[in-house]
XYZ file of N, CA and C in Angstrom:
525
model
N 67.497 25.664 96.538
C 67.570 25.601 95.098
C 67.590 27.025 94.549
N 68.617 27.363 93.801
C 68.758 28.674 93.200
C 67.979 28.704 91.897
N 67.273 29.791 91.657
C 66.533 29.918 90.411
C 67.026 31.151 89.674
N 67.734 30.945 88.605
C 68.211 32.050 87.784
C 67.336 32.135 86.546
N 66.667 33.236 86.400
C 65.834 33.445 85.225
C 66.533 34.392 84.276
N 66.280 34.205 83.013
C 66.865 35.051 82.001
C 65.869 36.147 81.668
N 66.340 37.378 81.686
C 65.532 38.513 81.283
C 65.718 38.688 79.784
N 64.659 38.408 78.999
C 64.760 38.455 77.548
C 65.124 39.841 77.020
N 64.807 40.863 77.768
C 65.100 42.217 77.303
C 66.490 42.687 77.729
N 67.216 41.856 78.454
C 68.542 42.246 78.942
C 69.521 42.401 77.787
N 70.415 43.387 77.890
C 71.449 43.516 76.868
C 72.450 42.363 76.967
N 73.281 42.226 75.963
C 74.200 41.095 75.879
C 75.123 41.018 77.094
N 75.662 42.145 77.554
C 76.584 42.090 78.699
C 75.885 41.552 79.954
N 74.607 41.860 80.127
C 73.855 41.334 81.274
C 73.561 39.843 81.081
N 73.244 39.441 79.851
C 73.048 38.013 79.576
C 74.313 37.227 79.883
N 75.445 37.790 79.523
C 76.719 37.116 79.784
C 76.877 36.845 81.278
N 76.571 37.840 82.116
C 76.656 37.644 83.573
C 75.667 36.587 84.053
N 74.449 36.596 83.501
C 73.436 35.606 83.886
C 73.918 34.196 83.563
N 74.522 34.018 82.399
C 75.022 32.701 82.017
C 76.223 32.290 82.859
N 77.092 33.226 83.177
C 78.238 32.909 84.044
C 77.762 32.485 85.424
N 76.753 33.185 85.961
C 76.180 32.798 87.252
C 75.535 31.425 87.164
N 74.813 31.187 86.097
C 74.146 29.897 85.924
C 75.164 28.766 85.812
N 76.266 28.996 85.104
C 77.297 27.958 84.960
C 77.900 27.604 86.305
N 77.961 28.565 87.204
C 78.532 28.340 88.530
C 77.525 27.752 89.503
N 76.268 28.176 89.407
C 75.295 27.869 90.462
C 74.221 26.844 90.116
N 73.923 26.634 88.868
C 72.822 25.735 88.521
C 73.318 24.328 88.240
N 72.581 23.361 88.725
C 72.891 21.957 88.465
C 71.596 21.168 88.409
N 71.662 20.049 87.758
C 70.557 19.100 87.741
C 69.267 19.673 87.205
N 68.215 19.504 87.990
C 66.862 19.874 87.569
C 66.717 21.372 87.313
N 67.585 22.179 87.895
C 67.497 23.621 87.696
C 67.875 24.039 86.278
N 68.638 23.193 85.594
C 69.083 23.540 84.243
C 67.947 23.521 83.220
N 66.957 22.662 83.428
C 65.850 22.547 82.479
C 65.109 23.855 82.271
N 64.574 24.480 83.339
C 63.872 25.753 83.159
C 64.788 26.856 82.615
N 66.041 26.850 83.031
C 66.988 27.848 82.534
C 67.206 27.659 81.034
N 67.366 26.413 80.607
C 67.571 26.106 79.194
C 66.353 26.536 78.370
N 65.153 26.216 78.843
C 63.943 26.610 78.117
C 63.860 28.132 77.966
N 64.143 28.838 79.034
C 64.095 30.311 78.987
C 65.197 30.848 78.063
N 66.352 30.218 78.078
C 67.449 30.639 77.201
C 67.047 30.463 75.737
N 66.434 29.325 75.418
C 66.013 29.093 74.027
C 64.911 30.066 73.618
N 64.015 30.409 74.540
C 62.995 31.412 74.243
C 63.648 32.769 73.956
N 64.647 33.100 74.737
C 65.368 34.359 74.544
C 66.075 34.364 73.198
N 66.674 33.230 72.833
C 67.334 33.112 71.537
C 66.320 33.268 70.403
N 65.189 32.594 70.503
C 64.152 32.706 69.463
C 63.647 34.139 69.350
N 63.463 34.816 70.480
C 63.005 36.204 70.452
C 64.048 37.091 69.781
N 65.315 36.852 70.064
C 66.393 37.618 69.422
C 66.396 37.379 67.913
N 66.108 36.140 67.505
C 66.014 35.830 66.075
C 64.864 36.590 65.440
N 63.712 36.586 66.092
C 62.527 37.290 65.576
C 62.789 38.793 65.472
N 63.452 39.346 66.488
C 63.706 40.786 66.549
C 64.861 41.221 65.648
N 65.667 40.260 65.199
C 66.831 40.607 64.383
C 67.980 41.158 65.198
N 68.060 40.764 66.455
C 69.117 41.245 67.346
C 70.391 40.428 67.092
N 71.195 40.892 66.159
C 72.392 40.165 65.734
C 73.343 39.937 66.899
N 73.514 40.935 67.760
C 74.434 40.791 68.894
C 74.015 39.648 69.818
N 72.728 39.562 70.119
C 72.253 38.476 70.988
C 72.372 37.129 70.293
N 72.024 37.086 69.019
C 72.123 35.822 68.283
C 73.575 35.345 68.284
N 74.501 36.246 68.004
C 75.930 35.871 68.016
C 76.383 35.458 69.408
N 75.842 36.107 70.439
C 76.180 35.705 71.805
C 75.784 34.252 72.050
N 74.565 33.887 71.638
C 74.114 32.504 71.843
C 74.911 31.512 70.999
N 75.315 31.917 69.827
C 76.046 31.004 68.950
C 77.533 30.900 69.303
N 78.128 32.011 69.759
C 79.584 32.041 69.949
C 80.056 32.493 71.326
N 79.189 33.120 72.117
C 79.670 33.780 73.323
C 79.297 33.156 74.646
N 78.581 32.037 74.632
C 78.181 31.422 75.897
C 79.400 30.853 76.626
N 79.351 30.845 77.962
C 80.456 30.231 78.710
C 80.645 28.767 78.306
N 81.823 28.262 78.505
C 82.179 26.895 78.090
C 81.186 25.858 78.605
N 80.650 26.059 79.782
C 79.680 25.137 80.364
C 78.459 24.953 79.460
N 78.182 25.958 78.625
C 76.988 25.937 77.783
C 77.286 25.729 76.300
N 78.408 25.138 75.959
C 78.701 24.905 74.536
C 77.633 24.019 73.898
N 77.069 23.094 74.634
C 75.992 22.247 74.129
C 74.777 23.079 73.733
N 74.501 24.149 74.488
C 73.358 25.009 74.179
C 73.635 25.812 72.906
N 74.867 26.240 72.715
C 75.223 26.944 71.474
C 74.972 26.048 70.266
N 75.343 24.778 70.377
C 75.125 23.838 69.274
C 73.630 23.638 69.020
N 72.859 23.525 70.090
C 71.407 23.388 69.931
C 70.808 24.619 69.268
N 71.268 25.803 69.656
C 70.748 27.035 69.059
C 71.083 27.096 67.570
N 72.298 26.718 67.216
C 72.722 26.769 65.810
C 71.903 25.815 64.946
N 71.423 24.735 65.522
C 70.681 23.730 64.755
C 69.178 23.763 65.004
N 68.678 24.847 65.584
C 67.275 24.953 65.965
C 66.442 25.507 64.813
N 65.686 24.632 64.141
C 64.858 25.103 63.020
C 63.714 25.990 63.511
N 63.309 25.850 64.774
C 62.275 26.745 65.313
C 62.791 28.185 65.388
N 64.039 28.344 65.799
C 64.615 29.689 65.878
C 64.707 30.309 64.489
N 65.065 29.501 63.502
C 65.123 29.996 62.132
C 63.715 30.398 61.668
N 62.713 29.613 62.045
C 61.333 29.974 61.700
C 60.948 31.309 62.329
N 61.344 31.518 63.574
C 61.075 32.799 64.229
C 61.721 33.934 63.444
N 62.962 33.736 63.021
C 63.648 34.768 62.226
C 62.890 35.016 60.925
N 62.391 33.953 60.320
C 61.612 34.093 59.078
C 60.353 34.905 59.310
N 59.605 34.569 60.353
C 58.374 35.310 60.637
C 58.663 36.766 60.991
N 59.835 37.019 61.552
C 60.234 38.395 61.854
C 60.831 39.116 60.658
N 60.896 38.416 59.507
C 61.466 38.978 58.265
C 62.934 39.357 58.441
N 63.645 38.559 59.208
C 65.053 38.827 59.537
C 65.965 37.960 58.669
N 66.087 38.342 57.396
C 66.859 37.518 56.464
C 68.333 37.427 56.858
N 68.873 38.460 57.488
C 70.275 38.402 57.925
C 70.463 37.308 58.978
N 69.521 37.187 59.895
C 69.587 36.152 60.932
C 69.387 34.775 60.304
N 68.448 34.670 59.370
C 68.221 33.397 58.674
C 69.526 32.938 58.022
N 70.175 33.840 57.334
C 71.435 33.523 56.652
C 72.527 33.176 57.670
N 72.628 33.954 58.732
C 73.662 33.751 59.746
C 73.576 32.355 60.364
N 72.378 31.951 60.747
C 72.209 30.631 61.361
C 72.398 29.530 60.319
N 71.832 29.711 59.145
C 71.928 28.692 58.101
C 73.376 28.419 57.709
N 74.193 29.450 57.665
C 75.608 29.287 57.307
C 76.372 28.445 58.314
N 75.910 28.411 59.534
C 76.622 27.694 60.600
C 76.195 26.234 60.742
N 75.179 25.851 60.021
C 74.665 24.495 60.163
C 75.415 23.527 59.258
N 75.486 22.291 59.724
C 76.055 21.267 58.868
C 75.034 20.923 57.787
N 75.502 20.371 56.655
C 74.576 20.088 55.549
C 73.421 19.171 55.940
N 73.654 18.228 56.836
C 72.592 17.298 57.235
C 71.454 18.021 57.940
N 71.780 19.041 58.708
C 70.751 19.822 59.395
C 70.103 20.810 58.441
N 70.928 21.452 57.636
C 70.419 22.512 56.778
C 69.552 21.980 55.643
N 70.028 20.975 54.905
C 69.223 20.482 53.782
C 68.668 19.087 54.013
N 69.068 18.444 55.087
C 68.569 17.103 55.355
C 69.080 16.112 54.327
N 68.293 15.102 54.057
C 68.715 14.061 53.128
C 67.747 13.906 51.961
N 66.815 14.824 51.831
C 65.883 14.797 50.720
C 66.377 15.799 49.685
N 67.274 15.347 48.810
C 67.916 16.232 47.855
C 66.929 16.807 46.848
N 65.879 16.066 46.538
C 64.863 16.588 45.617
C 64.211 17.841 46.184
N 63.917 17.829 47.472
C 63.324 19.000 48.116
C 64.314 20.152 48.094
N 65.559 19.883 48.449
C 66.573 20.941 48.463
C 66.740 21.553 47.071
N 66.744 20.712 46.053
C 66.864 21.213 44.682
C 65.642 22.039 44.285
N 64.457 21.612 44.707
C 63.231 22.362 44.398
C 63.229 23.713 45.112
N 63.661 23.745 46.375
C 63.746 25.016 47.105
C 64.740 25.940 46.404
N 65.882 25.385 45.993
C 66.875 26.182 45.285
C 66.308 26.716 43.971
N 65.595 25.882 43.248
C 64.988 26.308 41.991
C 64.000 27.449 42.225
N 63.183 27.334 43.255
C 62.225 28.406 43.567
C 62.945 29.682 43.999
N 64.076 29.523 44.680
C 64.840 30.688 45.119
C 65.484 31.414 43.943
N 65.943 30.668 42.962
C 66.681 31.242 41.831
C 65.772 31.786 40.719
N 64.541 31.283 40.610
C 63.648 31.694 39.531
C 62.722 32.797 40.036
N 63.095 34.033 39.736
C 62.319 35.177 40.222
C 60.931 35.281 39.597
N 60.752 34.662 38.446
C 59.469 34.736 37.757
C 58.463 33.705 38.277
N 58.969 32.605 38.777
C 58.078 31.527 39.222
C 57.477 31.856 40.589
N 56.207 31.545 40.759
C 55.599 31.762 42.079
C 56.096 30.708 43.074
N 56.009 31.047 44.336
C 56.303 30.060 45.369
C 55.225 28.990 45.321
N 55.629 27.749 45.494
C 54.634 26.679 45.485
C 55.013 25.632 46.521
N 54.003 25.008 47.091
C 54.255 23.970 48.097
C 55.061 22.810 47.510
N 55.795 22.158 48.375
C 56.597 20.995 48.002
C 56.102 19.819 48.828
N 56.029 18.667 48.201
C 55.646 17.447 48.904
C 56.873 16.906 49.625
N 56.942 17.143 50.923
C 58.092 16.732 51.723
C 58.012 15.257 52.057
N 59.115 14.591 51.952
C 59.213 13.179 52.309
C 59.623 13.092 53.773
N 58.679 12.790 54.639
C 58.953 12.757 56.076
C 59.964 11.688 56.475
N 60.147 10.709 55.615
C 61.113 9.653 55.907
C 62.529 10.219 56.008
N 62.804 11.276 55.240
C 64.135 11.873 55.239
C 64.352 12.815 56.416
N 63.341 13.111 57.168
C 63.468 14.004 58.317
C 63.334 15.463 57.918
N 63.220 16.298 58.922
C 63.068 17.735 58.708
C 64.406 18.385 58.431
N 64.349 19.535 57.793
C 65.561 20.308 57.541
C 65.255 21.790 57.731
N 66.305 22.569 57.900
C 66.136 24.010 58.026
C 65.598 24.598 56.728
N 66.103 24.121 55.586
C 65.621 24.620 54.301
C 64.120 24.390 54.167
N 63.653 23.245 54.627
C 62.218 22.954 54.601
C 61.444 23.931 55.481
N 61.948 24.177 56.688
C 61.273 25.102 57.612
C 61.199 26.503 57.015
N 62.289 26.943 56.393
C 62.316 28.269 55.777
C 61.333 28.318 54.607
N 61.323 27.271 53.808
C 60.414 27.232 52.661
C 58.955 27.287 53.114
N 58.612 26.554 54.150
C 57.228 26.558 54.648
C 56.795 27.955 55.078
N 57.689 28.684 55.765
C 57.348 30.048 56.173
C 57.268 30.953 54.940
N 58.183 30.777 53.993
C 58.155 31.586 52.773
C 56.821 31.420 52.047
N 56.324 30.190 51.974
C 55.024 29.920 51.342
C 53.915 30.617 52.133
N 53.928 30.399 53.428
C 52.859 30.953 54.276
C 52.826 32.478 54.231
N 54.016 33.091 54.221
C 54.108 34.548 54.238
C 54.212 35.149 52.838
N 54.258 34.279 51.812
C 54.462 34.705 50.426
C 55.653 35.663 50.332
N 56.800 35.192 50.837
C 58.001 36.028 50.942
C 59.200 35.296 50.344
N 59.448 35.547 49.094
C 60.551 34.890 48.392
C 61.916 35.354 48.901
N 61.985 36.512 49.566
C 63.264 37.000 50.075
C 63.883 36.013 51.070
N 63.041 35.229 51.735
C 63.564 34.221 52.663
C 64.338 33.147 51.912
N 63.848 32.778 50.747
C 64.564 31.789 49.930
C 65.802 32.404 49.296
N 65.707 33.668 48.892
C 66.888 34.345 48.346
C 68.015 34.369 49.379
N 67.651 34.522 50.647
C 68.654 34.596 51.716
C 69.462 33.310 51.839
N 68.870 32.185 51.449
C 69.569 30.903 51.637
C 70.006 30.240 50.339
N 69.751 30.866 49.202
C 70.032 30.222 47.918
C 71.504 29.812 47.780
N 72.418 30.715 48.070
C 73.840 30.387 47.939
C 74.256 29.295 48.927
N 73.679 29.321 50.110
C 74.000 28.309 51.128
C 73.459 26.951 50.687
N 72.268 26.938 50.124
C 71.699 25.701 49.588
C 72.612 25.112 48.516
N 73.006 25.961 47.579
C 73.849 25.496 46.480
C 75.180 24.942 46.999
N 75.792 25.647 47.933
C 77.073 25.207 48.503
C 76.931 23.855 49.197
N 75.860 23.698 49.984
C 75.665 22.442 50.712
C 75.318 21.289 49.777
N 74.535 21.557 48.755
C 74.241 20.507 47.770
C 75.525 20.081 47.054
N 76.357 21.048 46.702
C 77.640 20.724 46.066
C 78.488 19.824 46.963
N 78.515 20.125 48.271
C 79.278 19.293 49.222
C 78.767 17.853 49.215
N 77.448 17.717 49.302
C 76.866 16.370 49.303
C 77.190 15.630 48.015
N 77.022 16.300 46.887
C 77.252 15.635 45.602
C 78.719 15.277 45.406
N 79.635 16.097 45.922
C 81.066 15.769 45.880
C 81.351 14.515 46.700
N 80.716 14.423 47.870
C 80.928 13.277 48.753
C 80.469 11.973 48.115
N 79.408 12.032 47.335
C 78.897 10.785 46.742
C 79.387 10.587 45.309
N 80.217 11.538 44.830
C 80.834 11.362 43.538
C 79.970 11.688 42.350
N 79.025 12.612 42.522
C 78.148 12.983 41.401
C 78.688 14.223 40.740
């Protein structure tokens, strides 16, 4: 059984070789630990603001790992890591790539409240009563970190994306 581990500190060109080797050599049960380490590396890159690594995970993985790229793009934990690292560029980059269902979920009241808090510079950040029935969303995860860290810049980073996605939803339902 071959064990390929990902070195989180490796530069992008070395990560590319590690993934190419893994696509050729890893199968079955070996993929689980590799996937976990890959997601940890992605989250660390989000926290550190390493745009090159984040883009590698989103766009540069070998074809064998396209499923992992999709998981990374929709990973609210990775976005939370970027938030805690104060990496608004990464927050925006990942949020822009998500479909509206992942980014704002189906609780439009929450999305509208987050947008309102993002747009009103005078209003303090305040907790929102999330409806768990609608499921989690990236906007919710970002808002929770913004509240915890008292950092409105995280909401500013996603305000335009929130508005665009809400417009898409409202167009679809004819509002």
